[in-house]
Amino acid sequence: IGTSKAFNKERILGAILFEMTMERKVNGKCTPDYLWNEKGIVSFLKVDKGLAEEKDGVQLMKEIPNLAEIVKKGVEYGVFGTKMRSVIKKAAPAGIARGVDQQFEVAAQIVAAGLVPIIEPEVDINNVDKVECEEILRDEIRKHLNALPETSNVMLKLTLPTVENFYEEFTKHPRVVR
């Protein structure tokens, strides 16, 4: 797929890689190097280890015991950033706050290593209280973005909201990479 002419910067902005994919070679080059220098596509390394059981309406990320090592390897291989995901199942303020806290705590470690994290607190699209989840999530993300140091930049990957342009304020935030 990666060597196909259709797989190019006109159609694709970035590719999320598993650690083993990052370590592989494409046409004699490490995957991130090939993607950037041959295709103009940015590489992101998936760092989460899956989801924990649902608690308080949220599935947090499982522990990432070797995060520093994985991120260091990502820097060495030339990835641009990382990707990690949690899932919001119910409009539970404490659970959503914990999920966003966890995302930004891990993001801080990734930023410190020199990469740009994609923060992804996904809202389950089948939630009966999806709008409430989105309101709580927006407020929690806003708090964290406003507390980021000027030297920290993050990306957000958010579920399409029920209300059009609901997250628009984040597109103008100085800490959010666009």
PDB file of C-alpha atoms in Angstrom:
ATOM      1  CA  ILE A   1       0.000   0.000   0.000  1.00  0.00           C
ATOM      2  CA  GLY A   2       2.733   2.449   1.023  1.00  0.00           C
ATOM      3  CA  THR A   3       4.523   2.194  -2.303  1.00  0.00           C
ATOM      4  CA  SER A   4       1.364   2.708  -4.372  1.00  0.00           C
ATOM      5  CA  LYS A   5       1.190   5.932  -6.406  1.00  0.00           C
ATOM      6  CA  ALA A   6      -2.240   6.574  -4.835  1.00  0.00           C
ATOM      7  CA  PHE A   7      -0.617   6.695  -1.394  1.00  0.00           C
ATOM      8  CA  ASN A   8       0.726  10.258  -1.547  1.00  0.00           C
ATOM      9  CA  LYS A   9       0.618  13.660   0.169  1.00  0.00           C
ATOM     10  CA  GLU A  10      -2.170  14.883  -2.101  1.00  0.00           C
ATOM     11  CA  ARG A  11      -4.471  12.262  -0.592  1.00  0.00           C
ATOM     12  CA  ILE A  12      -2.950  11.407   2.767  1.00  0.00           C
ATOM     13  CA  LEU A  13      -1.647  13.708   5.492  1.00  0.00           C
ATOM     14  CA  GLY A  14      -0.366  11.150   7.964  1.00  0.00           C
ATOM     15  CA  ALA A  15       0.002   7.471   8.710  1.00  0.00           C
ATOM     16  CA  ILE A  16      -0.348   5.829  12.103  1.00  0.00           C
ATOM     17  CA  LEU A  17       2.274   3.146  12.580  1.00  0.00           C
ATOM     18  CA  PHE A  18       2.584   0.303  15.024  1.00  0.00           C
ATOM     19  CA  GLU A  19       6.029   0.006  16.602  1.00  0.00           C
ATOM     20  CA  MET A  20       6.961  -3.019  14.481  1.00  0.00           C
ATOM     21  CA  THR A  21       5.839  -1.226  11.298  1.00  0.00           C
ATOM     22  CA  MET A  22       7.991   1.775  12.223  1.00  0.00           C
ATOM     23  CA  GLU A  23      10.988  -0.548  12.530  1.00  0.00           C
ATOM     24  CA  ARG A  24      10.467  -2.162   9.130  1.00  0.00           C
ATOM     25  CA  LYS A  25      12.004  -0.990   5.879  1.00  0.00           C
ATOM     26  CA  VAL A  26      10.277   0.106   2.689  1.00  0.00           C
ATOM     27  CA  ASN A  27      12.460   0.232  -0.411  1.00  0.00           C
ATOM     28  CA  GLY A  28      15.541   0.081   1.827  1.00  0.00           C
ATOM     29  CA  LYS A  29      14.475   2.932   4.136  1.00  0.00           C
ATOM     30  CA  CYS A  30      12.917   2.871   7.597  1.00  0.00           C
ATOM     31  CA  THR A  31       9.159   3.330   7.233  1.00  0.00           C
ATOM     32  CA  PRO A  32       8.956   6.873   8.710  1.00  0.00           C
ATOM     33  CA  ASP A  33      11.888   8.016   6.565  1.00  0.00           C
ATOM     34  CA  TYR A  34      10.349   6.486   3.439  1.00  0.00           C
ATOM     35  CA  LEU A  35       6.924   7.980   4.135  1.00  0.00           C
ATOM     36  CA  TRP A  36       8.289  11.482   4.704  1.00  0.00           C
ATOM     37  CA  ASN A  37      11.084  11.696   2.145  1.00  0.00           C
ATOM     38  CA  GLU A  38       9.469   9.674  -0.659  1.00  0.00           C
ATOM     39  CA  LYS A  39       5.761  10.371  -0.097  1.00  0.00           C
ATOM     40  CA  GLY A  40       5.561  13.595   1.930  1.00  0.00           C
ATOM     41  CA  ILE A  41       3.458  11.797   4.561  1.00  0.00           C
ATOM     42  CA  VAL A  42       3.908  12.394   8.293  1.00  0.00           C
ATOM     43  CA  SER A  43       4.305   9.369  10.598  1.00  0.00           C
ATOM     44  CA  PHE A  44       2.606   8.911  13.958  1.00  0.00           C
ATOM     45  CA  LEU A  45       3.467   6.097  16.336  1.00  0.00           C
ATOM     46  CA  LYS A  46       0.637   4.312  18.172  1.00  0.00           C
ATOM     47  CA  VAL A  47       1.762   4.256  21.802  1.00  0.00           C
ATOM     48  CA  ASP A  48      -1.303   3.078  23.709  1.00  0.00           C
ATOM     49  CA  LYS A  49      -1.634  -0.586  24.658  1.00  0.00           C
ATOM     50  CA  GLY A  50      -5.384  -0.796  24.220  1.00  0.00           C
ATOM     51  CA  LEU A  51      -8.276   0.048  26.479  1.00  0.00           C
ATOM     52  CA  ALA A  52      -8.957  -0.871  30.096  1.00  0.00           C
ATOM     53  CA  GLU A  53     -12.357  -2.096  31.235  1.00  0.00           C
ATOM     54  CA  GLU A  54     -15.048   0.569  31.418  1.00  0.00           C
ATOM     55  CA  LYS A  55     -15.178   2.399  34.733  1.00  0.00           C
ATOM     56  CA  ASP A  56     -17.220   5.507  35.520  1.00  0.00           C
ATOM     57  CA  GLY A  57     -18.429   5.661  31.931  1.00  0.00           C
ATOM     58  CA  VAL A  58     -14.960   5.727  30.361  1.00  0.00           C
ATOM     59  CA  GLN A  59     -12.455   3.238  29.033  1.00  0.00           C
ATOM     60  CA  LEU A  60      -9.062   4.642  29.934  1.00  0.00           C
ATOM     61  CA  MET A  61      -5.880   3.561  28.217  1.00  0.00           C
ATOM     62  CA  LYS A  62      -4.158   0.556  29.698  1.00  0.00           C
ATOM     63  CA  GLU A  63      -0.843   1.236  31.417  1.00  0.00           C
ATOM     64  CA  ILE A  64       2.025   1.986  29.050  1.00  0.00           C
ATOM     65  CA  PRO A  65       4.941   0.662  31.112  1.00  0.00           C
ATOM     66  CA  ASN A  66       7.653   1.357  28.526  1.00  0.00           C
ATOM     67  CA  LEU A  67       6.370   4.704  27.230  1.00  0.00           C
ATOM     68  CA  ALA A  68       9.721   6.494  27.554  1.00  0.00           C
ATOM     69  CA  GLU A  69      11.463   3.735  25.611  1.00  0.00           C
ATOM     70  CA  ILE A  70       8.805   3.668  22.866  1.00  0.00           C
ATOM     71  CA  VAL A  71       8.852   7.455  22.486  1.00  0.00           C
ATOM     72  CA  LYS A  72      12.658   7.525  22.408  1.00  0.00           C
ATOM     73  CA  LYS A  73      12.594   4.927  19.654  1.00  0.00           C
ATOM     74  CA  GLY A  74      10.024   7.027  17.774  1.00  0.00           C
ATOM     75  CA  VAL A  75      12.358  10.022  17.937  1.00  0.00           C
ATOM     76  CA  GLU A  76      15.250   7.893  16.666  1.00  0.00           C
ATOM     77  CA  TYR A  77      13.172   6.613  13.750  1.00  0.00           C
ATOM     78  CA  GLY A  78      11.984  10.109  12.854  1.00  0.00           C
ATOM     79  CA  VAL A  79       8.261   9.939  13.536  1.00  0.00           C
ATOM     80  CA  PHE A  80       6.505  13.284  13.936  1.00  0.00           C
ATOM     81  CA  GLY A  81       4.195  12.349  16.741  1.00  0.00           C
ATOM     82  CA  THR A  82       2.181   9.743  18.572  1.00  0.00           C
ATOM     83  CA  LYS A  83      -1.389   8.541  18.758  1.00  0.00           C
ATOM     84  CA  MET A  84      -3.314   7.244  21.761  1.00  0.00           C
ATOM     85  CA  ARG A  85      -6.997   6.646  22.411  1.00  0.00           C
ATOM     86  CA  SER A  86      -9.524   6.354  25.210  1.00  0.00           C
ATOM     87  CA  VAL A  87     -13.306   6.005  24.855  1.00  0.00           C
ATOM     88  CA  ILE A  88     -16.134   7.869  26.574  1.00  0.00           C
ATOM     89  CA  LYS A  89     -19.232   5.709  27.002  1.00  0.00           C
ATOM     90  CA  LYS A  90     -21.396   7.831  29.323  1.00  0.00           C
ATOM     91  CA  ALA A  91     -21.804  11.450  30.426  1.00  0.00           C
ATOM     92  CA  ALA A  92     -19.967  10.858  33.693  1.00  0.00           C
ATOM     93  CA  PRO A  93     -18.035  14.028  34.628  1.00  0.00           C
ATOM     94  CA  ALA A  94     -15.532  12.303  36.947  1.00  0.00           C
ATOM     95  CA  GLY A  95     -14.788   9.551  34.429  1.00  0.00           C
ATOM     96  CA  ILE A  96     -14.410  11.968  31.516  1.00  0.00           C
ATOM     97  CA  ALA A  97     -12.140  14.186  33.617  1.00  0.00           C
ATOM     98  CA  ARG A  98      -9.957  11.148  34.456  1.00  0.00           C
ATOM     99  CA  GLY A  99      -9.779  10.200  30.791  1.00  0.00           C
ATOM    100  CA  VAL A 100      -8.724  13.677  29.690  1.00  0.00           C
ATOM    101  CA  ASP A 101      -6.272  13.903  32.614  1.00  0.00           C
ATOM    102  CA  GLN A 102      -4.685  10.631  31.515  1.00  0.00           C
ATOM    103  CA  GLN A 103      -4.454  11.733  27.880  1.00  0.00           C
ATOM    104  CA  PHE A 104      -2.724  15.003  28.798  1.00  0.00           C
ATOM    105  CA  GLU A 105      -0.401  13.332  31.352  1.00  0.00           C
ATOM    106  CA  VAL A 106       0.860  10.927  28.714  1.00  0.00           C
ATOM    107  CA  ALA A 107       0.985  13.780  26.177  1.00  0.00           C
ATOM    108  CA  ALA A 108       3.273  15.774  28.492  1.00  0.00           C
ATOM    109  CA  GLN A 109       5.801  12.928  28.491  1.00  0.00           C
ATOM    110  CA  ILE A 110       5.621  12.698  24.711  1.00  0.00           C
ATOM    111  CA  VAL A 111       6.099  16.454  24.261  1.00  0.00           C
ATOM    112  CA  ALA A 112       9.076  16.358  26.651  1.00  0.00           C
ATOM    113  CA  ALA A 113      10.703  13.780  24.361  1.00  0.00           C
ATOM    114  CA  GLY A 114      10.264  16.043  21.325  1.00  0.00           C
ATOM    115  CA  LEU A 115       7.214  14.561  19.588  1.00  0.00           C
ATOM    116  CA  VAL A 116       3.710  15.915  18.998  1.00  0.00           C
ATOM    117  CA  PRO A 117       0.983  13.758  20.570  1.00  0.00           C
ATOM    118  CA  ILE A 118      -2.437  13.221  19.067  1.00  0.00           C
ATOM    119  CA  ILE A 119      -4.855  13.311  21.987  1.00  0.00           C
ATOM    120  CA  GLU A 120      -7.913  11.190  21.222  1.00  0.00           C
ATOM    121  CA  PRO A 121     -10.645  10.987  23.842  1.00  0.00           C
ATOM    122  CA  GLU A 122     -13.190   9.354  21.545  1.00  0.00           C
ATOM    123  CA  VAL A 123     -16.889   9.790  22.308  1.00  0.00           C
ATOM    124  CA  ASP A 124     -18.792   6.601  21.485  1.00  0.00           C
ATOM    125  CA  ILE A 125     -21.205   7.611  18.699  1.00  0.00           C
ATOM    126  CA  ASN A 126     -23.875   5.294  20.124  1.00  0.00           C
ATOM    127  CA  ASN A 127     -24.113   7.196  23.426  1.00  0.00           C
ATOM    128  CA  VAL A 128     -27.666   8.196  24.222  1.00  0.00           C
ATOM    129  CA  ASP A 129     -26.168  11.175  26.071  1.00  0.00           C
ATOM    130  CA  LYS A 130     -23.570  12.031  23.396  1.00  0.00           C
ATOM    131  CA  VAL A 131     -24.256  15.791  23.525  1.00  0.00           C
ATOM    132  CA  GLU A 132     -23.685  15.847  27.295  1.00  0.00           C
ATOM    133  CA  CYS A 133     -20.475  13.829  26.855  1.00  0.00           C
ATOM    134  CA  GLU A 134     -19.257  16.353  24.296  1.00  0.00           C
ATOM    135  CA  GLU A 135     -20.010  19.295  26.571  1.00  0.00           C
ATOM    136  CA  ILE A 136     -18.100  17.758  29.486  1.00  0.00           C
ATOM    137  CA  LEU A 137     -15.258  16.724  27.182  1.00  0.00           C
ATOM    138  CA  ARG A 138     -14.958  20.190  25.621  1.00  0.00           C
ATOM    139  CA  ASP A 139     -14.730  21.827  29.039  1.00  0.00           C
ATOM    140  CA  GLU A 140     -12.097  19.348  30.250  1.00  0.00           C
ATOM    141  CA  ILE A 141      -9.984  19.723  27.094  1.00  0.00           C
ATOM    142  CA  ARG A 142     -10.209  23.514  27.345  1.00  0.00           C
ATOM    143  CA  LYS A 143      -8.854  23.421  30.929  1.00  0.00           C
ATOM    144  CA  HIS A 144      -5.904  21.286  29.897  1.00  0.00           C
ATOM    145  CA  LEU A 145      -5.094  23.249  26.745  1.00  0.00           C
ATOM    146  CA  ASN A 146      -5.120  26.513  28.667  1.00  0.00           C
ATOM    147  CA  ALA A 147      -2.721  25.028  31.234  1.00  0.00           C
ATOM    148  CA  LEU A 148      -0.163  23.792  28.672  1.00  0.00           C
ATOM    149  CA  PRO A 149       3.224  25.504  28.670  1.00  0.00           C
ATOM    150  CA  GLU A 150       3.953  27.693  25.644  1.00  0.00           C
ATOM    151  CA  THR A 151       6.506  25.144  24.468  1.00  0.00           C
ATOM    152  CA  SER A 152       3.946  22.320  24.308  1.00  0.00           C
ATOM    153  CA  ASN A 153       1.984  21.544  21.183  1.00  0.00           C
ATOM    154  CA  VAL A 154      -0.612  18.823  20.753  1.00  0.00           C
ATOM    155  CA  MET A 155      -3.048  17.601  18.132  1.00  0.00           C
ATOM    156  CA  LEU A 156      -6.645  16.663  18.862  1.00  0.00           C
ATOM    157  CA  LYS A 157      -8.562  13.843  17.212  1.00  0.00           C
ATOM    158  CA  LEU A 158     -12.181  14.240  18.246  1.00  0.00           C
ATOM    159  CA  THR A 159     -15.334  12.361  17.291  1.00  0.00           C
ATOM    160  CA  LEU A 160     -17.546  14.366  14.956  1.00  0.00           C
ATOM    161  CA  PRO A 161     -19.773  16.338  17.327  1.00  0.00           C
ATOM    162  CA  THR A 162     -23.539  16.306  17.331  1.00  0.00           C
ATOM    163  CA  VAL A 163     -23.614  20.120  17.076  1.00  0.00           C
ATOM    164  CA  GLU A 164     -21.800  21.514  14.036  1.00  0.00           C
ATOM    165  CA  ASN A 165     -18.583  23.453  14.822  1.00  0.00           C
ATOM    166  CA  PHE A 166     -18.875  22.497  18.504  1.00  0.00           C
ATOM    167  CA  TYR A 167     -15.095  22.233  18.923  1.00  0.00           C
ATOM    168  CA  GLU A 168     -14.234  25.173  16.661  1.00  0.00           C
ATOM    169  CA  GLU A 169     -12.512  27.097  19.479  1.00  0.00           C
ATOM    170  CA  PHE A 170      -9.780  24.445  19.503  1.00  0.00           C
ATOM    171  CA  THR A 171      -8.870  25.205  15.882  1.00  0.00           C
ATOM    172  CA  LYS A 172      -7.704  28.634  17.029  1.00  0.00           C
ATOM    173  CA  HIS A 173      -5.919  27.581  20.218  1.00  0.00           C
ATOM    174  CA  PRO A 174      -2.187  28.388  20.064  1.00  0.00           C
ATOM    175  CA  ARG A 175      -1.169  25.002  21.553  1.00  0.00           C
ATOM    176  CA  VAL A 176      -3.105  22.950  18.977  1.00  0.00           C
ATOM    177  CA  VAL A 177      -1.200  22.016  15.832  1.00  0.00           C
ATOM    178  CA  ARG A 178      -3.311  22.517  12.747  1.00  0.00           C
TER     179      ARG A 178
END
